[in-house]
C-alpha positions as a Markdown table, in Angstrom:
| # | Residue | x | y | z |
|---|---|---|---|---|
| 1 | Met | 7.4 | 60.3 | -22.0 |
| 2 | Ala | 9.0 | 62.4 | -24.8 |
| 3 | Glu | 12.3 | 61.5 | -26.2 |
| 4 | Ser | 15.3 | 63.2 | -24.6 |
| 5 | Thr | 18.9 | 63.6 | -25.7 |
| 6 | His | 21.9 | 64.2 | -23.4 |
| 7 | Val | 25.2 | 65.3 | -24.9 |
| 8 | Ile | 28.2 | 64.1 | -23.0 |
| 9 | Lys | 31.3 | 66.2 | -23.9 |
| 10 | Pro | 34.9 | 65.4 | -23.1 |
| 11 | Arg | 37.0 | 67.7 | -20.9 |
| 12 | Pro | 38.4 | 70.7 | -22.7 |
| 13 | Pro | 42.0 | 70.0 | -23.9 |
| 14 | Val | 43.6 | 72.6 | -21.5 |
| 15 | Arg | 47.2 | 71.7 | -22.5 |
| 16 | Ala | 46.3 | 72.3 | -26.2 |
| 17 | Phe | 44.7 | 75.7 | -25.3 |
| 18 | Val | 47.8 | 76.7 | -23.3 |
| 19 | Thr | 50.2 | 75.6 | -26.0 |
| 20 | Ala | 48.1 | 77.5 | -28.6 |
| 21 | Ala | 48.1 | 80.6 | -26.5 |
| 22 | Val | 51.8 | 80.5 | -25.9 |
| 23 | Ala | 52.5 | 79.9 | -29.6 |
| 24 | Ala | 50.2 | 82.7 | -30.7 |
| 25 | Leu | 51.7 | 85.1 | -28.3 |
| 26 | Val | 55.3 | 84.2 | -29.1 |
| 27 | Gly | 54.5 | 84.3 | -32.8 |
| 28 | Ala | 52.8 | 87.7 | -32.6 |
| 29 | Val | 55.6 | 89.2 | -30.6 |
| 30 | Leu | 58.2 | 87.8 | -32.9 |
| 31 | Leu | 56.3 | 89.0 | -36.0 |
| 32 | Val | 55.7 | 92.6 | -34.6 |
| 33 | Val | 59.3 | 93.0 | -33.3 |
| 34 | Ser | 60.8 | 91.6 | -36.5 |
| 35 | Leu | 58.7 | 94.0 | -38.6 |
| 36 | Thr | 59.4 | 97.1 | -36.4 |
| 37 | Gln | 63.1 | 96.4 | -36.0 |
| 38 | Asp | 63.8 | 95.5 | -39.6 |
| 39 | Trp | 65.1 | 92.1 | -38.7 |
| 40 | His | 65.8 | 89.4 | -41.3 |
| 41 | Val | 62.8 | 88.3 | -43.3 |
| 42 | Ala | 63.2 | 84.7 | -42.1 |
| 43 | Leu | 62.4 | 85.8 | -38.5 |
| 44 | Thr | 59.3 | 87.6 | -39.8 |
| 45 | Ile | 58.2 | 84.4 | -41.6 |
| 46 | Leu | 59.0 | 82.3 | -38.6 |
| 47 | Gly | 56.9 | 84.6 | -36.4 |
| 48 | Gly | 54.0 | 84.4 | -38.8 |
| 49 | Leu | 54.2 | 80.6 | -38.9 |
| 50 | Val | 54.3 | 80.3 | -35.1 |
| 51 | Leu | 51.3 | 82.6 | -34.8 |
| 52 | Leu | 49.5 | 80.6 | -37.5 |
| 53 | Gly | 50.3 | 77.4 | -35.7 |
| 54 | Gly | 48.8 | 78.7 | -32.5 |
| 55 | Val | 45.6 | 79.8 | -34.2 |
| 56 | Val | 45.3 | 76.4 | -36.0 |
| 57 | Leu | 45.8 | 74.5 | -32.7 |
| 58 | Thr | 43.1 | 76.6 | -31.1 |
| 59 | Val | 40.6 | 75.7 | -33.8 |
| 60 | Val | 41.5 | 72.0 | -33.7 |
| 61 | Ala | 41.1 | 72.0 | -29.9 |
| 62 | Phe | 37.6 | 73.5 | -30.2 |
| 63 | Leu | 36.6 | 71.1 | -33.0 |
| 64 | Ser | 37.8 | 68.1 | -31.0 |
| 65 | Ile | 35.5 | 68.9 | -28.1 |
| 66 | Asp | 32.5 | 68.8 | -30.5 |
| 67 | Arg | 33.6 | 65.8 | -32.5 |
| 68 | Leu | 34.4 | 63.6 | -29.5 |
| 69 | Ala | 31.0 | 64.3 | -27.9 |
| 70 | Val | 28.6 | 61.4 | -27.3 |
| 71 | Arg | 24.9 | 61.7 | -27.7 |
| 72 | Leu | 22.6 | 59.6 | -25.4 |
| 73 | Thr | 19.1 | 59.5 | -26.7 |
| 74 | Leu | 16.4 | 58.0 | -24.3 |
| 75 | Asp | 12.9 | 57.1 | -25.3 |
| 76 | Asp | 10.1 | 54.9 | -23.9 |
| 77 | Ala | 11.5 | 51.8 | -25.6 |
| 78 | Gly | 15.2 | 52.2 | -24.7 |
| 79 | Tyr | 18.3 | 54.2 | -25.3 |
| 80 | Arg | 20.9 | 54.8 | -28.0 |
| 81 | Leu | 24.4 | 55.9 | -27.5 |
| 82 | Val | 26.1 | 57.5 | -30.6 |
| 83 | Gly | 29.6 | 59.0 | -30.8 |
| 84 | Pro | 32.9 | 58.5 | -32.5 |
| 85 | Ser | 33.4 | 54.8 | -33.1 |
| 86 | Val | 30.3 | 53.9 | -31.0 |
| 87 | Asp | 26.7 | 53.2 | -31.9 |
| 88 | His | 25.1 | 51.2 | -29.2 |
| 89 | Ala | 21.4 | 50.7 | -28.3 |
| 90 | Gly | 19.4 | 48.8 | -25.7 |
| 91 | Asp | 15.9 | 48.2 | -24.6 |
| 92 | Trp | 14.6 | 49.1 | -21.1 |
| 93 | Ala | 13.1 | 45.6 | -20.9 |
| 94 | Asp | 16.5 | 44.0 | -21.1 |
| 95 | Val | 18.1 | 46.3 | -18.4 |
| 96 | Thr | 18.7 | 44.5 | -15.1 |
| 97 | Lys | 20.3 | 47.3 | -13.1 |
| 98 | Val | 22.0 | 50.7 | -13.3 |
| 99 | Thr | 25.0 | 51.6 | -11.1 |
| 100 | Gln | 27.1 | 54.7 | -10.5 |
| 101 | Ser | 30.7 | 54.7 | -9.5 |
| 102 | Gln | 31.8 | 56.0 | -6.1 |
| 103 | Glu | 33.2 | 59.2 | -7.5 |
| 104 | Gly | 30.0 | 59.5 | -9.6 |
| 105 | Ser | 31.4 | 60.1 | -13.1 |
| 106 | His | 30.9 | 56.5 | -14.4 |
| 107 | Val | 27.4 | 55.1 | -14.9 |
| 108 | Thr | 27.0 | 51.5 | -16.0 |
| 109 | Ile | 23.8 | 50.1 | -17.5 |
| 110 | Tyr | 23.6 | 46.3 | -17.1 |
| 111 | His | 21.9 | 43.9 | -19.5 |
| 112 | Gly | 22.0 | 40.6 | -17.6 |
| 113 | Ala | 25.3 | 39.3 | -16.3 |
| 114 | Ile | 27.5 | 39.9 | -19.4 |
| 115 | Arg | 26.4 | 42.9 | -21.5 |
| 116 | Arg | 27.1 | 46.4 | -20.2 |
| 117 | Thr | 26.9 | 49.9 | -21.4 |
| 118 | His | 29.3 | 52.4 | -19.8 |
| 119 | Leu | 28.6 | 56.1 | -19.7 |
| 120 | Leu | 31.6 | 58.2 | -18.8 |
| 121 | Phe | 31.3 | 61.8 | -17.8 |
| 122 | Pro | 34.9 | 63.1 | -18.0 |
| 123 | Gly | 34.0 | 66.6 | -16.9 |
| 124 | Gly | 32.3 | 65.3 | -13.8 |
| 125 | Asp | 29.3 | 67.7 | -14.3 |
| 126 | Arg | 27.1 | 66.7 | -11.3 |
| 127 | Gln | 24.0 | 68.3 | -12.7 |
| 128 | Gln | 24.3 | 66.5 | -16.0 |
| 129 | Ile | 25.0 | 63.2 | -14.3 |
| 130 | Asp | 22.0 | 63.7 | -12.0 |
| 131 | Asp | 19.8 | 64.6 | -15.0 |
| 132 | Val | 20.8 | 61.5 | -16.9 |
| 133 | Leu | 20.3 | 59.2 | -13.9 |
| 134 | Thr | 16.9 | 60.7 | -13.1 |
| 135 | Asp | 15.8 | 60.3 | -16.7 |
| 136 | Ile | 17.1 | 56.7 | -16.9 |
| 137 | Arg | 15.4 | 55.7 | -13.6 |
| 138 | Gln | 12.1 | 57.3 | -14.6 |
| 139 | Arg | 12.1 | 55.4 | -17.9 |
| 140 | Leu | 13.1 | 52.1 | -16.2 |
| 141 | Gln | 10.3 | 52.5 | -13.7 |
| 142 | Ala | 7.8 | 53.3 | -16.5 |
| 143 | Ala | 9.0 | 50.3 | -18.5 |
| 144 | Asn | 8.8 | 47.9 | -15.6 |
| 145 | Gly | 5.5 | 49.4 | -14.3 |
């Protein structure tokens, strides 16, 4: 079987996007109104700063989604899980079982009684979870013949 890579991304930071949208809107309105009504320059600067803060927060929120993603690479010999502060690998020959939580968003790969690898799918993307489980099961079956 060819090597496959599954990218598990975190949920979008909805609160950050809402906060950024509100800040950008308030900043834009304050900036436009202060310029058209000849308000004090401090209000114009404040509007520009709030607008800029909203834009920066939007960019940071998008970057966090990509930087917090975890890559699960599966090949004939085993798997490798790489993400922020994690670099974990295992061989199919050492895997004793694979389980899925009742709600389906947590997959555990067991290596005997003690060692475990946890795959968390925070978005609960059923299609991605099913694809990963199918891929793992096929590789386990091929490894155990």
